[in-house]
Short mmCIF file of C-alpha atoms in Angstrom, two decimals:
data_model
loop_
_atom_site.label_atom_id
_atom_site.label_comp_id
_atom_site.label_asym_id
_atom_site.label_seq_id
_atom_site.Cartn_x
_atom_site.Cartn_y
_atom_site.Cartn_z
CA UNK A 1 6.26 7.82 20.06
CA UNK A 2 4.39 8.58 16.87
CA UNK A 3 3.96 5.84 14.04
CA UNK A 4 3.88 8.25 11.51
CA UNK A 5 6.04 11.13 10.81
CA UNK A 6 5.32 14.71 8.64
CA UNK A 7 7.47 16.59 7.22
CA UNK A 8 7.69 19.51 4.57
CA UNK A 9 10.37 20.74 2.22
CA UNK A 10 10.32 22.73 -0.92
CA UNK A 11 6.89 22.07 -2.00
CA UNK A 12 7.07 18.36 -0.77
CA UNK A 13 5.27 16.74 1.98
CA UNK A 14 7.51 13.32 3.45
CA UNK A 15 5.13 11.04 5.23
CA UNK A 16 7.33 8.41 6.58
CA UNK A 17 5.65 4.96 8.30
CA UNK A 18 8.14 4.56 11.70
CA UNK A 19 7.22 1.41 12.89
CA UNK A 20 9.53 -1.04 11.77
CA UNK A 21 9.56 -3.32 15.01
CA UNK A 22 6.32 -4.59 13.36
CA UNK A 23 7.02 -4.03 10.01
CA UNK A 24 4.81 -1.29 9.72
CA UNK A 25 1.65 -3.37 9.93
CA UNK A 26 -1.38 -1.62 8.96
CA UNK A 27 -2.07 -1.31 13.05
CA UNK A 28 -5.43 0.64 14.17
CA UNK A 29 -2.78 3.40 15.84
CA UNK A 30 -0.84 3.72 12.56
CA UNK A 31 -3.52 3.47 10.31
CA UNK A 32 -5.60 6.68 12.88
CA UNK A 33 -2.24 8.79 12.07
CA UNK A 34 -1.12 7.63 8.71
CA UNK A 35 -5.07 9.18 7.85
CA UNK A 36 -4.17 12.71 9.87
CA UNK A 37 -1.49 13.58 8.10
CA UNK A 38 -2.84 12.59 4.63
CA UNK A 39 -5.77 15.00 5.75
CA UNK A 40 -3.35 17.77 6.64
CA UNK A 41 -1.30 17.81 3.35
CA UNK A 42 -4.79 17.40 1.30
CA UNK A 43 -5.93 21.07 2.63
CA UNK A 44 -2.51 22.63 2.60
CA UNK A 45 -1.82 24.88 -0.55
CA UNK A 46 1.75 25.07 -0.23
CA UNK A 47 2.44 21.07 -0.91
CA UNK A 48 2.81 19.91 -4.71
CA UNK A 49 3.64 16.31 -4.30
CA UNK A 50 3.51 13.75 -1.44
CA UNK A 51 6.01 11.28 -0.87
CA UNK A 52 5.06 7.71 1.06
CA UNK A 53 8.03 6.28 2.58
CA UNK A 54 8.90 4.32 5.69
CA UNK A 55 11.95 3.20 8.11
CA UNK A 56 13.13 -0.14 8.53
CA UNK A 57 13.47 -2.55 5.93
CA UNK A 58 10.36 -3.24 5.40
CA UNK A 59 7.63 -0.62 3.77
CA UNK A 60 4.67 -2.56 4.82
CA UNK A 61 3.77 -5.72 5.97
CA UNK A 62 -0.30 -5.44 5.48
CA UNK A 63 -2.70 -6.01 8.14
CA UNK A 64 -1.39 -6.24 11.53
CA UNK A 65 -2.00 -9.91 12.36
CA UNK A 66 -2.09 -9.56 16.40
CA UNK A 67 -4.70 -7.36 15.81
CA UNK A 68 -6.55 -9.65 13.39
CA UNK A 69 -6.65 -12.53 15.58
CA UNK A 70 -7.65 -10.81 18.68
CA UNK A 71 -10.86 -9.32 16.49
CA UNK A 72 -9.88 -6.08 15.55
CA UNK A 73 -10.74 -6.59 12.05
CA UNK A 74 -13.92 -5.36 11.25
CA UNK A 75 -12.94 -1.37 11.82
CA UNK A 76 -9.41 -2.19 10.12
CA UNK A 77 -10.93 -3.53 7.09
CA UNK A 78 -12.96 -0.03 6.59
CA UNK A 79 -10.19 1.63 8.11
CA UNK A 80 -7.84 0.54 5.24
CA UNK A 81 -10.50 1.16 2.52
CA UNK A 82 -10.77 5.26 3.70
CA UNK A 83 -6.98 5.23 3.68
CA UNK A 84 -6.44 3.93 0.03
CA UNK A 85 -9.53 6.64 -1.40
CA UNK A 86 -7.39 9.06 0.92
CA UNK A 87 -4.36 8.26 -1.88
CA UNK A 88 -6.45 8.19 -4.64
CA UNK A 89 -8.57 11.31 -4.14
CA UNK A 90 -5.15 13.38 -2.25
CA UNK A 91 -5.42 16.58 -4.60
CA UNK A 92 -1.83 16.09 -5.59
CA UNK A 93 0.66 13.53 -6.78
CA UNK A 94 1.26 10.62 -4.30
CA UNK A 95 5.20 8.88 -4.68
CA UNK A 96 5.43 5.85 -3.17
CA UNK A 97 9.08 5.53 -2.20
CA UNK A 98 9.83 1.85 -0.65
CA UNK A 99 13.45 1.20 -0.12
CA UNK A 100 12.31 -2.59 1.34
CA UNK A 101 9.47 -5.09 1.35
CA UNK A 102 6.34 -4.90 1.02
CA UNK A 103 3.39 -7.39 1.19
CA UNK A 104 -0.93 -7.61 1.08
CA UNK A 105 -2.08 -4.55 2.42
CA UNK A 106 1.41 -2.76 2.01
CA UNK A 107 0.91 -3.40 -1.68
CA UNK A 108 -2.67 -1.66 -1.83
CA UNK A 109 -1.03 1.32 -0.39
CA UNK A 110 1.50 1.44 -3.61
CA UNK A 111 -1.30 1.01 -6.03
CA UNK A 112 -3.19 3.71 -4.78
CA UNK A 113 -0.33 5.82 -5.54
CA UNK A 114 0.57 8.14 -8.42
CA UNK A 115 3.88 6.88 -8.76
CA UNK A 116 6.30 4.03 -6.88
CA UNK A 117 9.88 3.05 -6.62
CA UNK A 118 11.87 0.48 -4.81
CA UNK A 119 15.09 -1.18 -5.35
CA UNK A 120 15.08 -4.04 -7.92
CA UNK A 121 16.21 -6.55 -5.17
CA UNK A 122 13.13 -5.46 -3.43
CA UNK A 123 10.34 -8.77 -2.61
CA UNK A 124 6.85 -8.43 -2.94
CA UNK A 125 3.94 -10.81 -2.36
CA UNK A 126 0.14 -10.89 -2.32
CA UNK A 127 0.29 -13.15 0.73
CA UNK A 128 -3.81 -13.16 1.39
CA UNK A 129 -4.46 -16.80 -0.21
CA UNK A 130 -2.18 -18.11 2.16
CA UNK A 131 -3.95 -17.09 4.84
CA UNK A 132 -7.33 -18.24 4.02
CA UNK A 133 -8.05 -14.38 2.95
CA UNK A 134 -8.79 -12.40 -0.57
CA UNK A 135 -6.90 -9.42 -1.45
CA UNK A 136 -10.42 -8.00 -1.71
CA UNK A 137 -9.77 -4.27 -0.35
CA UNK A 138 -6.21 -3.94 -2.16
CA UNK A 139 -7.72 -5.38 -5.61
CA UNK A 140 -9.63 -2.03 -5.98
CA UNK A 141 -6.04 -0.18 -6.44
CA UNK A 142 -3.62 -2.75 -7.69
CA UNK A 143 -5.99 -4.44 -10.13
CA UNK A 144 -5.94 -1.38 -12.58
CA UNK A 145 -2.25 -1.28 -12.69
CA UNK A 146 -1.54 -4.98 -13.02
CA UNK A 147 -1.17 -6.60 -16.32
CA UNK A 148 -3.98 -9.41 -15.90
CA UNK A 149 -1.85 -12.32 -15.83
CA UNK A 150 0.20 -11.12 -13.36
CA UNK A 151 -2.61 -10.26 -11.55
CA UNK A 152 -3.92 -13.80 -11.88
CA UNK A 153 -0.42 -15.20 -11.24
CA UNK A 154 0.24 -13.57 -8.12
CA UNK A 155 -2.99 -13.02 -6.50
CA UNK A 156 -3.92 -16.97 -6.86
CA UNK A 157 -0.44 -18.49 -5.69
CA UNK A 158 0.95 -15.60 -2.98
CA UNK A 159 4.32 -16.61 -4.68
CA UNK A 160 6.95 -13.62 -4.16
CA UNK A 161 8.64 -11.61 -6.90
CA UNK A 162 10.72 -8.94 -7.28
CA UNK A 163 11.02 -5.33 -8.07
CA UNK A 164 11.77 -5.24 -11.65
CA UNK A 165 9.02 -7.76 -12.29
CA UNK A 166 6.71 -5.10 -9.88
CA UNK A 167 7.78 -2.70 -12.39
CA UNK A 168 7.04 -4.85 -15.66
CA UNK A 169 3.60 -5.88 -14.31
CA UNK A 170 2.66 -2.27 -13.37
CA UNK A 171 2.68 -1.83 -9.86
CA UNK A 172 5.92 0.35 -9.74
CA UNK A 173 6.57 3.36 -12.14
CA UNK A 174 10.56 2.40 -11.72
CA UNK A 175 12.43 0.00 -10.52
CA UNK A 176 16.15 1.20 -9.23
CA UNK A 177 19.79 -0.58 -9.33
CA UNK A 178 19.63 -0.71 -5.24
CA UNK A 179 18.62 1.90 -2.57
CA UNK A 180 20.68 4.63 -4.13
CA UNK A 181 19.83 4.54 -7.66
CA UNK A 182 16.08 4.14 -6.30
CA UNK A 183 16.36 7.52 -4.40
CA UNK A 184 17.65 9.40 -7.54
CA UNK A 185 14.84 7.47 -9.63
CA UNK A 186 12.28 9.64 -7.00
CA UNK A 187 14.24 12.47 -7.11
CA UNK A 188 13.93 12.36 -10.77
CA UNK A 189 10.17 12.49 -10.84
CA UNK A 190 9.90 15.13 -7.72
CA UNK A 191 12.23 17.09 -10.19
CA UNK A 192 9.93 16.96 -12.66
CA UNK A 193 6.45 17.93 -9.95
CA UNK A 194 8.79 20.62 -9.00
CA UNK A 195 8.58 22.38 -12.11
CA UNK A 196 4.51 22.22 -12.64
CA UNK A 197 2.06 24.35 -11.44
CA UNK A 198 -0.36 23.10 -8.15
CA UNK A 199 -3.45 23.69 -10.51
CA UNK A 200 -1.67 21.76 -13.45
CA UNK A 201 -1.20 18.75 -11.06
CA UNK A 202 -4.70 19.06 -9.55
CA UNK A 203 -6.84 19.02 -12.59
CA UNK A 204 -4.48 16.49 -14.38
CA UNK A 205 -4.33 14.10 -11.67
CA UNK A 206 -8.18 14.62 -11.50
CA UNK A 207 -8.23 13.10 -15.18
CA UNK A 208 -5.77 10.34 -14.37
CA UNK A 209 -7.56 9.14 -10.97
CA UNK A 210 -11.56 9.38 -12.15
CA UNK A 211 -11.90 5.45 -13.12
CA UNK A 212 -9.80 4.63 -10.13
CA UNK A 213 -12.13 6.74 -8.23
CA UNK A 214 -15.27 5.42 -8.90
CA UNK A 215 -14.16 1.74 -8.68
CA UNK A 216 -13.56 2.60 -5.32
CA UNK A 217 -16.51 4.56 -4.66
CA UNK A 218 -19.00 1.40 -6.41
CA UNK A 219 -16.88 -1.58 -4.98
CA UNK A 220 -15.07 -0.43 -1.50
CA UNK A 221 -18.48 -1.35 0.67
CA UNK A 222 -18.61 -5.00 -1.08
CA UNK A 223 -14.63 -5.22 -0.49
CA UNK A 224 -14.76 -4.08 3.00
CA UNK A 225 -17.87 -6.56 3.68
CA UNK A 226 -16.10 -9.58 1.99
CA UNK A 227 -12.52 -8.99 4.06
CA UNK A 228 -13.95 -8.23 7.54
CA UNK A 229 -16.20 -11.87 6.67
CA UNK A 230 -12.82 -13.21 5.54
CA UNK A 231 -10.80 -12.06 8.75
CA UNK A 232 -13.52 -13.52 10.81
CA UNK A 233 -13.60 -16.65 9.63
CA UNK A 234 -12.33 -20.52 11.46
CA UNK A 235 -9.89 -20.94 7.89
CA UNK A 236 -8.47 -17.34 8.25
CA UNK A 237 -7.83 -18.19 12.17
CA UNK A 238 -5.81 -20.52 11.33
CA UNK A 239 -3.46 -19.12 8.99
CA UNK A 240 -2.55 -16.82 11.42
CA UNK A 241 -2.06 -19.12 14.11
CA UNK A 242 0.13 -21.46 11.92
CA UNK A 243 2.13 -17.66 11.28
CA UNK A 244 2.11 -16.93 14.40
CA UNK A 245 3.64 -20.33 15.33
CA UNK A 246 6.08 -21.06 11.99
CA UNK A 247 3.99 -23.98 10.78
CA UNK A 248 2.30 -24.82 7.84
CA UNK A 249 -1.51 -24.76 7.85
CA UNK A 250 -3.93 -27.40 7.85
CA UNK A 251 -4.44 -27.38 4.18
CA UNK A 252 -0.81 -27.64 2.87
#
């Protein structure tokens, strides 16, 4: 069964993450398909906008844990680096569209995105620190939308918030009264990509994305190095072992 599905409608391209028995971890397998379809709507003329959305109620939970402490880390970590600059650098608009959770990795994904919605109620958390990790990959496309002290605030503690503070801080566009008014918040912005020309999107999200761009292009090799050195590490091991077994690590 695939973990990512494709599908196309008037001018927009649905790529839905359908693998909510794990929470749609960030998985080798998922990450391999999640990167073939972003390839396929990149070199297809007839798309306008891309919508990122998932089943389940969860939108992403970040790295997939199993596969971080059996070793599987070091391709992951470049892995998830190709798949943000696959976001950022997708000729057109990119609309996150969580109608659940999201945490770590999960929120790198929504940074690296033109736009993002999700229900108010929604939680969100940069869970790394409590794992004996950085959110060194992710900072690349969350960092420039975060107002700094939020960035400070959430990166350093892991504490959870909410969607309308997501959408104060700057890492969602809107923030929705529930799952139905967050549907016709991204219907209200497809609306509007609806109505503008391919080219017009192109060249204007070209202008929007260049700084994003080349933070990725000067940093992501540094980022990738420091995570897959992070993942690898005794303090990292266990943080997912006291996960994996509902206890608090050593240095609570």
């Amino acid at each position: 069964m695939p973990l990512v599905t494709l599908t196309r409608d008037a001018a927009i391209a649905t790529i839905t993450l359908d693998s909510p028995t794990n929470r749609n971890a960030l998985s080798a397998a998922l990450m391999d398909e999640l990167g073939a379809h972003l390839a396929a709507v990149a070199s297809d003329a007839s798309v306008r906008a891309v919508v990122l959305t998932h089943t389940g109620p969860t939108f992403c939970a970040g790295a997939d844990l199993k596969e971080a402490a059996e070793g599987g880390m070091a391709r992951g970590t470049q892995h998830l680096l190709d798949l943000l600059r696959a976001v950022i650098e997708l000729p057109v608009p990119v609309l996150a569209h969580l109608r659940g959770n999201a945490r770590a990795g999960g929120l790198g994904l929504v940074g690296a995105c033109d736009f993002a919605v999700a229900p108010a109620s929604t939680s969100f958390a940069f869970s790394e620190v409590r794992l004996g990790l950085a959110p060194a990959i992710i900072s690349l496309s969350t960092l420039p939308r975060l107002e700094p002290r939020a960035a400070a605030r959430y990166f350093l503690t892991g504490e959870e918030f909410d969607g309308a503070e997501a959408a104060r801080i700057g890492l969602l566009t809107l923030a929705g009264d529930g799952v139905e008014g967050t549907d016709a918040a991204a219907e209200h912005l497809l609306a509007g990509l609806r109505l503008a020309s391919r080219q017009g999107l192109v060249e204007t999200k070209k202008l929007l994305n260049t700084a994003l761009a080349e933070r990725v292009a000067a940093d992501g090799e540094a980022t990738v190095r420091l995570s897959a050195t992070l993942f690898a590490s005794e303090e990292a091991a266990e943080g997912m072992r006291a996960r994996k077994e509902r206890r608090p690590p050593r240095w609570v």
